[in-house]
Amino acid sequence: MRKTSWNPYLSGALAGILLALSVLVGGHFFGASTTFPRVASVIEQAVGIDTSKVVYFTTKDGKYGPSSLPNWQLLFVVGIIAGAFAASTLSGDFKLQVVPDMWRERFGPSRLKRAVIAFLGGAVALFGARLAGG
Amino acid sequence: MSLLYGMITGILFGILLQRAHVLRYDKQVGALRIMDMTIVKFMLSAIVVASIGIYCFKDLGLIDLSMKGTSIGAQVVGGGLFGIGWGLLGYCPGTAAGALGEGRFDGFWGILGMLCGGALYAALYPLMETHIISVGKYGKIGLPQITGVNHWIIILLLALGSVFLFRFFEKKHL
């Protein structure tokens, strides 16, 4: 694998084939956002919070609660990390970077500033994704 | 078996995302700023191909589709919040994970934020249910049901629209 990227149309089409096959073989559509409240419920349980009192974690037979893990989607998310790590290492793309280039140009090199905004952005995005059901 | 499928599918998807260079803040925010449409090309291509595949399987009776319910309140407010968060973080939930795998450590802060956002959503779910999700509920409907036309016409329009958009992107070097 060379450092140049793959054609986005071709890579996207391959991802589409992968998605269709995933639906056919295992009945699973691609998704990641539901994994976050599920993992949060496991963490809450681990620190002694009674998750059975949280309606969301018990609704739909505990579909979003701690007992839902491990499941297909958690492994899918872990797989994405592993696949991206393998592909970036083999292609020479892997690079530790805390502040993205475009961010640095506009907002400067502060790691703290980037970390705070990334954290907040993640929290808002995930809240929105769960609300919208995506 | 389901866990193994999840892992294999995730690895393959992660490879495609990485090789197409879409796991990058610069590409994601670049698309939001309409400067670099790489991720839109990737996403739309995936959607068109997957739509064709999935509806072929459905028409052959190989799979059943279970649609998600439509709630205008939840999807407008949720989609808006998602857009704000995506613009701030520069990754969506799946790509934040992939970005971390590629060495982009800000993806890790995003993932921590998402865990907190998930916990917060769980805590506020009853409130959301009463005040937002209940607004404009239409049940399990899709474009073919609303318009009353065959799903292949919708897919054809989607494909044609995408090709038209792709040609525009290439002409403008986006």
mmCIF file of C-alpha atoms in Angstrom, chain A residues 1-41 43-44 54-57 59-60 63-64 70-89 91-107 111 114-134, chain B residues 2-27 29-30 33 35 38-39 41-43 45-47 49-50 53-54 57 62-66 68-69 73-86 88-91 93-107 109-126 128-129 132-133 165-167 169-170:
data_model
loop_
_atom_site.group_PDB
_atom_site.id
_atom_site.type_symbol
_atom_site.label_atom_id
_atom_site.label_comp_id
_atom_site.label_asym_id
_atom_site.label_seq_id
_atom_site.Cartn_x
_atom_site.Cartn_y
_atom_site.Cartn_z
ATOM 1 C CA MET A 1 0.000 0.000 0.000
ATOM 2 C CA ARG A 2 1.353 3.389 -0.973
ATOM 3 C CA LYS A 3 0.891 6.649 0.822
ATOM 4 C CA THR A 4 -1.527 7.985 -1.789
ATOM 5 C CA SER A 5 -5.194 7.588 -0.950
ATOM 6 C CA TRP A 6 -7.715 5.337 -2.632
ATOM 7 C CA ASN A 7 -10.346 6.799 -4.922
ATOM 8 C CA PRO A 8 -13.239 7.958 -2.682
ATOM 9 C CA TYR A 9 -15.919 6.747 -5.145
ATOM 10 C CA LEU A 10 -14.400 3.273 -5.338
ATOM 11 C CA SER A 11 -13.755 3.026 -1.573
ATOM 12 C CA GLY A 12 -17.287 4.268 -0.897
ATOM 13 C CA ALA A 13 -18.777 1.752 -3.337
ATOM 14 C CA LEU A 14 -16.807 -1.044 -1.627
ATOM 15 C CA ALA A 15 -18.118 0.177 1.739
ATOM 16 C CA GLY A 16 -21.632 0.024 0.251
ATOM 17 C CA ILE A 17 -21.082 -3.595 -0.832
ATOM 18 C CA LEU A 18 -19.737 -4.385 2.640
ATOM 19 C CA LEU A 19 -22.842 -2.830 4.216
ATOM 20 C CA ALA A 20 -25.249 -4.730 1.947
ATOM 21 C CA LEU A 21 -23.426 -8.016 2.688
ATOM 22 C CA SER A 22 -23.458 -7.265 6.418
ATOM 23 C CA VAL A 23 -27.234 -6.815 6.271
ATOM 24 C CA LEU A 24 -27.600 -10.015 4.251
ATOM 25 C CA VAL A 25 -25.302 -12.210 6.337
ATOM 26 C CA GLY A 26 -25.865 -10.995 9.880
ATOM 27 C CA GLY A 27 -28.757 -8.549 9.623
ATOM 28 C CA HIS A 28 -26.604 -5.663 10.857
ATOM 29 C CA PHE A 29 -26.640 -2.110 9.502
ATOM 30 C CA PHE A 30 -23.620 0.092 10.174
ATOM 31 C CA GLY A 31 -23.811 2.248 13.252
ATOM 32 C CA ALA A 32 -21.595 3.389 16.083
ATOM 33 C CA SER A 33 -23.455 5.900 18.228
ATOM 34 C CA THR A 34 -25.528 3.434 20.287
ATOM 35 C CA THR A 35 -22.317 1.872 21.565
ATOM 36 C CA PHE A 36 -21.497 5.013 23.569
ATOM 37 C CA PRO A 37 -24.497 5.045 25.952
ATOM 38 C CA ARG A 38 -24.080 1.268 26.275
ATOM 39 C CA VAL A 39 -20.432 1.614 27.320
ATOM 40 C CA ALA A 40 -21.433 4.512 29.582
ATOM 41 C CA SER A 41 -23.966 2.234 31.288
ATOM 42 C CA ILE A 43 -18.984 2.335 33.404
ATOM 43 C CA GLU A 44 -21.844 3.667 35.551
ATOM 44 C CA VAL A 54 -32.249 4.765 34.525
ATOM 45 C CA VAL A 55 -35.245 4.315 32.221
ATOM 46 C CA TYR A 56 -33.163 4.452 29.037
ATOM 47 C CA PHE A 57 -30.998 1.539 30.173
ATOM 48 C CA THR A 59 -36.266 0.267 27.976
ATOM 49 C CA LYS A 60 -36.755 -2.253 25.109
ATOM 50 C CA LYS A 63 -31.332 -2.892 24.594
ATOM 51 C CA TYR A 64 -29.218 0.102 25.701
ATOM 52 C CA PRO A 70 -20.611 -7.224 24.222
ATOM 53 C CA ASN A 71 -22.519 -7.118 20.946
ATOM 54 C CA TRP A 72 -22.028 -6.763 17.188
ATOM 55 C CA GLN A 73 -21.761 -2.964 17.182
ATOM 56 C CA LEU A 74 -19.171 -2.743 19.975
ATOM 57 C CA LEU A 75 -16.935 -5.134 18.047
ATOM 58 C CA PHE A 76 -17.653 -3.182 14.846
ATOM 59 C CA VAL A 77 -16.352 0.016 16.507
ATOM 60 C CA VAL A 78 -13.308 -1.800 17.929
ATOM 61 C CA GLY A 79 -12.761 -3.266 14.445
ATOM 62 C CA ILE A 80 -12.771 0.210 12.874
ATOM 63 C CA ILE A 81 -9.977 1.282 15.252
ATOM 64 C CA ALA A 82 -8.009 -1.898 14.455
ATOM 65 C CA GLY A 83 -8.590 -1.623 10.694
ATOM 66 C CA ALA A 84 -7.619 2.048 10.611
ATOM 67 C CA PHE A 85 -4.519 1.314 12.699
ATOM 68 C CA ALA A 86 -3.445 -1.560 10.442
ATOM 69 C CA ALA A 87 -4.102 0.293 7.176
ATOM 70 C CA SER A 88 -2.406 3.514 8.340
ATOM 71 C CA THR A 89 0.630 1.658 9.680
ATOM 72 C CA SER A 91 0.635 2.601 4.231
ATOM 73 C CA GLY A 92 2.846 4.936 6.266
ATOM 74 C CA ASP A 93 -0.100 7.240 7.037
ATOM 75 C CA PHE A 94 -0.021 6.617 10.782
ATOM 76 C CA LYS A 95 0.970 9.787 12.555
ATOM 77 C CA LEU A 96 0.437 10.843 16.145
ATOM 78 C CA GLN A 97 -1.244 14.198 15.975
ATOM 79 C CA VAL A 98 -3.076 16.021 18.756
ATOM 80 C CA VAL A 99 -4.015 19.231 16.934
ATOM 81 C CA PRO A 100 -5.207 18.863 13.304
ATOM 82 C CA ASP A 101 -3.586 21.125 10.664
ATOM 83 C CA MET A 102 -6.729 23.053 9.738
ATOM 84 C CA TRP A 103 -7.540 23.614 13.408
ATOM 85 C CA ARG A 104 -4.007 24.841 14.112
ATOM 86 C CA GLU A 105 -4.181 27.368 11.281
ATOM 87 C CA ARG A 106 -7.335 28.900 12.682
ATOM 88 C CA PHE A 107 -7.190 28.340 16.453
ATOM 89 C CA ARG A 111 -3.622 21.101 22.880
ATOM 90 C CA ARG A 114 -8.452 21.370 21.061
ATOM 91 C CA ALA A 115 -9.094 18.728 23.734
ATOM 92 C CA VAL A 116 -11.859 20.777 25.409
ATOM 93 C CA ILE A 117 -13.657 21.541 22.136
ATOM 94 C CA ALA A 118 -13.270 17.963 20.872
ATOM 95 C CA PHE A 119 -14.727 16.684 24.155
ATOM 96 C CA LEU A 120 -17.667 19.103 24.063
ATOM 97 C CA GLY A 121 -18.264 18.468 20.373
ATOM 98 C CA GLY A 122 -18.291 14.728 20.994
ATOM 99 C CA ALA A 123 -20.807 15.089 23.827
ATOM 100 C CA VAL A 124 -23.165 17.298 21.770
ATOM 101 C CA ALA A 125 -22.843 15.170 18.614
ATOM 102 C CA LEU A 126 -23.572 11.953 20.436
ATOM 103 C CA PHE A 127 -26.524 13.414 22.305
ATOM 104 C CA GLY A 128 -27.933 14.597 18.984
ATOM 105 C CA ALA A 129 -27.269 11.286 17.253
ATOM 106 C CA ARG A 130 -29.096 9.327 19.951
ATOM 107 C CA LEU A 131 -32.003 11.758 19.934
ATOM 108 C CA ALA A 132 -32.350 11.516 16.160
ATOM 109 C CA GLY A 133 -32.033 7.733 16.369
ATOM 110 C CA GLY A 134 -28.916 7.601 14.151
ATOM 111 C CA SER B 2 -22.276 -12.132 15.675
ATOM 112 C CA LEU B 3 -19.267 -10.718 17.568
ATOM 113 C CA LEU B 4 -16.845 -12.150 15.031
ATOM 114 C CA TYR B 5 -18.881 -10.695 12.151
ATOM 115 C CA GLY B 6 -18.852 -7.323 13.922
ATOM 116 C CA MET B 7 -15.080 -7.400 14.304
ATOM 117 C CA ILE B 8 -14.403 -8.480 10.700
ATOM 118 C CA THR B 9 -16.876 -5.952 9.260
ATOM 119 C CA GLY B 10 -15.367 -3.208 11.428
ATOM 120 C CA ILE B 11 -11.819 -4.023 10.353
ATOM 121 C CA LEU B 12 -12.740 -3.982 6.648
ATOM 122 C CA PHE B 13 -14.705 -0.748 7.050
ATOM 123 C CA GLY B 14 -11.824 0.794 9.022
ATOM 124 C CA ILE B 15 -9.402 -0.099 6.220
ATOM 125 C CA LEU B 16 -11.662 1.520 3.595
ATOM 126 C CA LEU B 17 -12.158 4.656 5.708
ATOM 127 C CA GLN B 18 -8.441 4.971 6.340
ATOM 128 C CA ARG B 19 -7.384 4.323 2.754
ATOM 129 C CA ALA B 20 -9.884 6.875 1.433
ATOM 130 C CA HIS B 21 -8.380 9.392 3.908
ATOM 131 C CA VAL B 22 -11.771 10.291 5.366
ATOM 132 C CA LEU B 23 -10.699 9.832 9.016
ATOM 133 C CA ARG B 24 -9.297 13.334 9.108
ATOM 134 C CA TYR B 25 -10.467 16.510 10.752
ATOM 135 C CA ASP B 26 -9.290 18.452 7.700
ATOM 136 C CA LYS B 27 -11.433 16.296 5.372
ATOM 137 C CA VAL B 29 -14.476 20.015 8.372
ATOM 138 C CA GLY B 30 -13.325 20.571 4.777
ATOM 139 C CA ARG B 33 -16.850 24.232 4.756
ATOM 140 C CA MET B 35 -13.828 23.038 0.360
ATOM 141 C CA THR B 38 -14.032 13.659 -0.383
ATOM 142 C CA ILE B 39 -16.231 12.373 2.426
ATOM 143 C CA LYS B 41 -18.157 11.292 -2.448
ATOM 144 C CA PHE B 42 -17.391 8.341 -0.168
ATOM 145 C CA MET B 43 -20.707 8.491 1.706
ATOM 146 C CA SER B 45 -21.240 6.218 -3.257
ATOM 147 C CA ALA B 46 -21.699 3.885 -0.294
ATOM 148 C CA ILE B 47 -25.370 4.840 0.112
ATOM 149 C CA VAL B 49 -24.457 0.976 -3.837
ATOM 150 C CA ALA B 50 -25.852 -0.252 -0.504
ATOM 151 C CA GLY B 53 -27.825 -4.185 -2.871
ATOM 152 C CA ILE B 54 -30.198 -4.090 0.078
ATOM 153 C CA PHE B 57 -31.906 -8.721 -1.368
ATOM 154 C CA LEU B 62 -33.607 -12.757 1.406
ATOM 155 C CA ILE B 63 -33.966 -10.065 4.067
ATOM 156 C CA ASP B 64 -36.635 -8.104 5.920
ATOM 157 C CA LEU B 65 -36.241 -4.399 6.500
ATOM 158 C CA SER B 66 -37.283 -2.901 9.794
ATOM 159 C CA LYS B 68 -36.906 3.341 12.222
ATOM 160 C CA GLY B 69 -39.840 5.469 13.265
ATOM 161 C CA GLY B 73 -39.030 16.717 16.624
ATOM 162 C CA ALA B 74 -36.326 14.168 17.409
ATOM 163 C CA GLN B 75 -34.777 14.249 13.964
ATOM 164 C CA VAL B 76 -34.706 18.030 13.571
ATOM 165 C CA VAL B 77 -33.391 18.763 17.076
ATOM 166 C CA GLY B 78 -31.138 15.692 17.135
ATOM 167 C CA GLY B 79 -29.818 16.359 13.642
ATOM 168 C CA GLY B 80 -29.124 19.998 14.519
ATOM 169 C CA LEU B 81 -27.238 19.068 17.678
ATOM 170 C CA PHE B 82 -25.338 16.399 15.773
ATOM 171 C CA GLY B 83 -24.306 19.005 13.197
ATOM 172 C CA ILE B 84 -23.036 21.411 15.857
ATOM 173 C CA GLY B 85 -21.106 18.665 17.625
ATOM 174 C CA TRP B 86 -19.708 17.263 14.369
ATOM 175 C CA LEU B 88 -16.762 21.203 16.741
ATOM 176 C CA LEU B 89 -15.221 17.763 17.001
ATOM 177 C CA GLY B 90 -14.551 17.234 13.301
ATOM 178 C CA TYR B 91 -15.386 13.519 13.482
ATOM 179 C CA PRO B 93 -18.858 8.680 16.224
ATOM 180 C CA GLY B 94 -17.466 5.983 13.921
ATOM 181 C CA THR B 95 -14.762 8.150 12.387
ATOM 182 C CA ALA B 96 -13.619 9.396 15.823
ATOM 183 C CA ALA B 97 -12.770 5.770 16.589
ATOM 184 C CA GLY B 98 -11.039 5.363 13.226
ATOM 185 C CA ALA B 99 -9.157 8.656 13.640
ATOM 186 C CA LEU B 100 -7.788 7.404 16.957
ATOM 187 C CA GLY B 101 -6.608 4.232 15.186
ATOM 188 C CA GLU B 102 -4.773 6.413 12.681
ATOM 189 C CA GLY B 103 -2.964 8.276 15.475
ATOM 190 C CA ARG B 104 -5.218 11.343 15.692
ATOM 191 C CA PHE B 105 -5.369 11.734 19.415
ATOM 192 C CA ASP B 106 -8.085 14.400 19.406
ATOM 193 C CA GLY B 107 -10.395 11.521 18.421
ATOM 194 C CA TRP B 109 -11.132 13.355 23.559
ATOM 195 C CA GLY B 110 -14.091 13.129 21.213
ATOM 196 C CA ILE B 111 -14.743 9.535 22.320
ATOM 197 C CA LEU B 112 -14.611 10.576 25.996
ATOM 198 C CA GLY B 113 -17.058 13.376 25.217
ATOM 199 C CA MET B 114 -19.327 10.906 23.415
ATOM 200 C CA LEU B 115 -19.394 8.611 26.441
ATOM 201 C CA CYS B 116 -20.510 11.588 28.544
ATOM 202 C CA GLY B 117 -23.009 12.647 25.878
ATOM 203 C CA GLY B 118 -24.388 9.098 25.866
ATOM 204 C CA ALA B 119 -24.712 9.074 29.667
ATOM 205 C CA LEU B 120 -26.370 12.502 29.574
ATOM 206 C CA TYR B 121 -28.832 11.367 26.902
ATOM 207 C CA ALA B 122 -29.701 8.311 28.993
ATOM 208 C CA ALA B 123 -30.306 10.537 32.020
ATOM 209 C CA LEU B 124 -32.488 12.991 30.089
ATOM 210 C CA TYR B 125 -34.285 10.371 27.963
ATOM 211 C CA PRO B 126 -37.653 10.601 29.780
ATOM 212 C CA MET B 128 -36.736 13.962 25.542
ATOM 213 C CA GLU B 129 -39.458 11.356 25.141
ATOM 214 C CA ILE B 132 -39.216 16.243 21.729
ATOM 215 C CA ILE B 133 -39.642 12.679 20.435
ATOM 216 C CA LEU B 165 -23.376 16.104 -7.892
ATOM 217 C CA PHE B 166 -20.162 14.125 -8.449
ATOM 218 C CA ARG B 167 -19.709 15.689 -11.894
ATOM 219 C CA PHE B 169 -17.589 18.344 -7.608
ATOM 220 C CA GLU B 170 -15.047 17.171 -10.201
#
